[in-house]
Coordinates of C-alpha atoms in Angstrom, one line a residue:
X1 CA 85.4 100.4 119.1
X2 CA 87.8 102.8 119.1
X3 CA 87.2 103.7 122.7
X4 CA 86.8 107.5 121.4
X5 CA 83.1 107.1 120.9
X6 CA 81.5 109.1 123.6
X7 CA 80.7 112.7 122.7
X8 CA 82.1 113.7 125.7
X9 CA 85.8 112.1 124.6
X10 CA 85.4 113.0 120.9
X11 CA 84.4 116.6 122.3
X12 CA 87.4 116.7 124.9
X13 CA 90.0 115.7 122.0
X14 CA 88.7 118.2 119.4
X15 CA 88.6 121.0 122.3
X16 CA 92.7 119.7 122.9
X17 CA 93.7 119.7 119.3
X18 CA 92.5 123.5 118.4
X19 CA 93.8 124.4 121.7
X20 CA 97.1 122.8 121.1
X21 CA 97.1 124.5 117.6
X22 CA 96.1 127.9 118.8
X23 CA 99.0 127.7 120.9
X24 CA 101.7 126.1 118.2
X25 CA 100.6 128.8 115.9
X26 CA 100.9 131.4 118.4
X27 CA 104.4 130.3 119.5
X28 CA 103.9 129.8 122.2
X29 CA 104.8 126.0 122.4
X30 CA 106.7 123.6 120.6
X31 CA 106.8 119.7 119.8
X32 CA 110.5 119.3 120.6
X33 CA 113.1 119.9 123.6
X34 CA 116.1 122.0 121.8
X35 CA 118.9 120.5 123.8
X36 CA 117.3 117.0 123.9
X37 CA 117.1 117.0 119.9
X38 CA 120.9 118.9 119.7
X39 CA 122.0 116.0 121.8
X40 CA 120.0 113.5 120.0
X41 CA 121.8 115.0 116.5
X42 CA 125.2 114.8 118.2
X43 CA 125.0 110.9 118.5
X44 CA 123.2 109.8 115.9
X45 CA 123.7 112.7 113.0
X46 CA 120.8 114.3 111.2
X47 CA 119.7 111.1 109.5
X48 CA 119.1 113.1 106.9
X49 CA 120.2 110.1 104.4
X50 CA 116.8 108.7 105.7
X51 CA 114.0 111.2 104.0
X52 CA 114.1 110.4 100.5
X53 CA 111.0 111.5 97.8
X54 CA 110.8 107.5 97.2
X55 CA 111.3 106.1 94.2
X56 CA 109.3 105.2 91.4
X57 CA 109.1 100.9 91.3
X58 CA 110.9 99.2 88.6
X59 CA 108.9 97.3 86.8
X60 CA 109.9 94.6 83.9

């Protein structure tokens, strides 16, 4: 089980999510602290060097 298998959970987790997206998409919250992240960037950089497209496998 995934322990969300009781209408009343599944119901109370699809009432949060389109709350929580109602709200995001209103602007009226956001996922991330602005001075916690600045600070975050400050010590450890963007890691920007870390998203990459991938890459294709070489194959012989």
């Amino acid at each position: 089980q995934t322990g969300a298998s009781h209408e009343t959970d599944i119901a109370a987790a699809a009432r949060f999510a389109v709350e929580t997206a109602k709200a995001y998409g209103g602007g009226r919250l956001d996922f991330h602290d602005d001075v916690e992240f600045d600070q975050l960037v400050s010590r450890y950089g963007s890691l920007a060097h870390l998203q990459t497209l991938g890459r294709a496998s070489r194959e012989s």
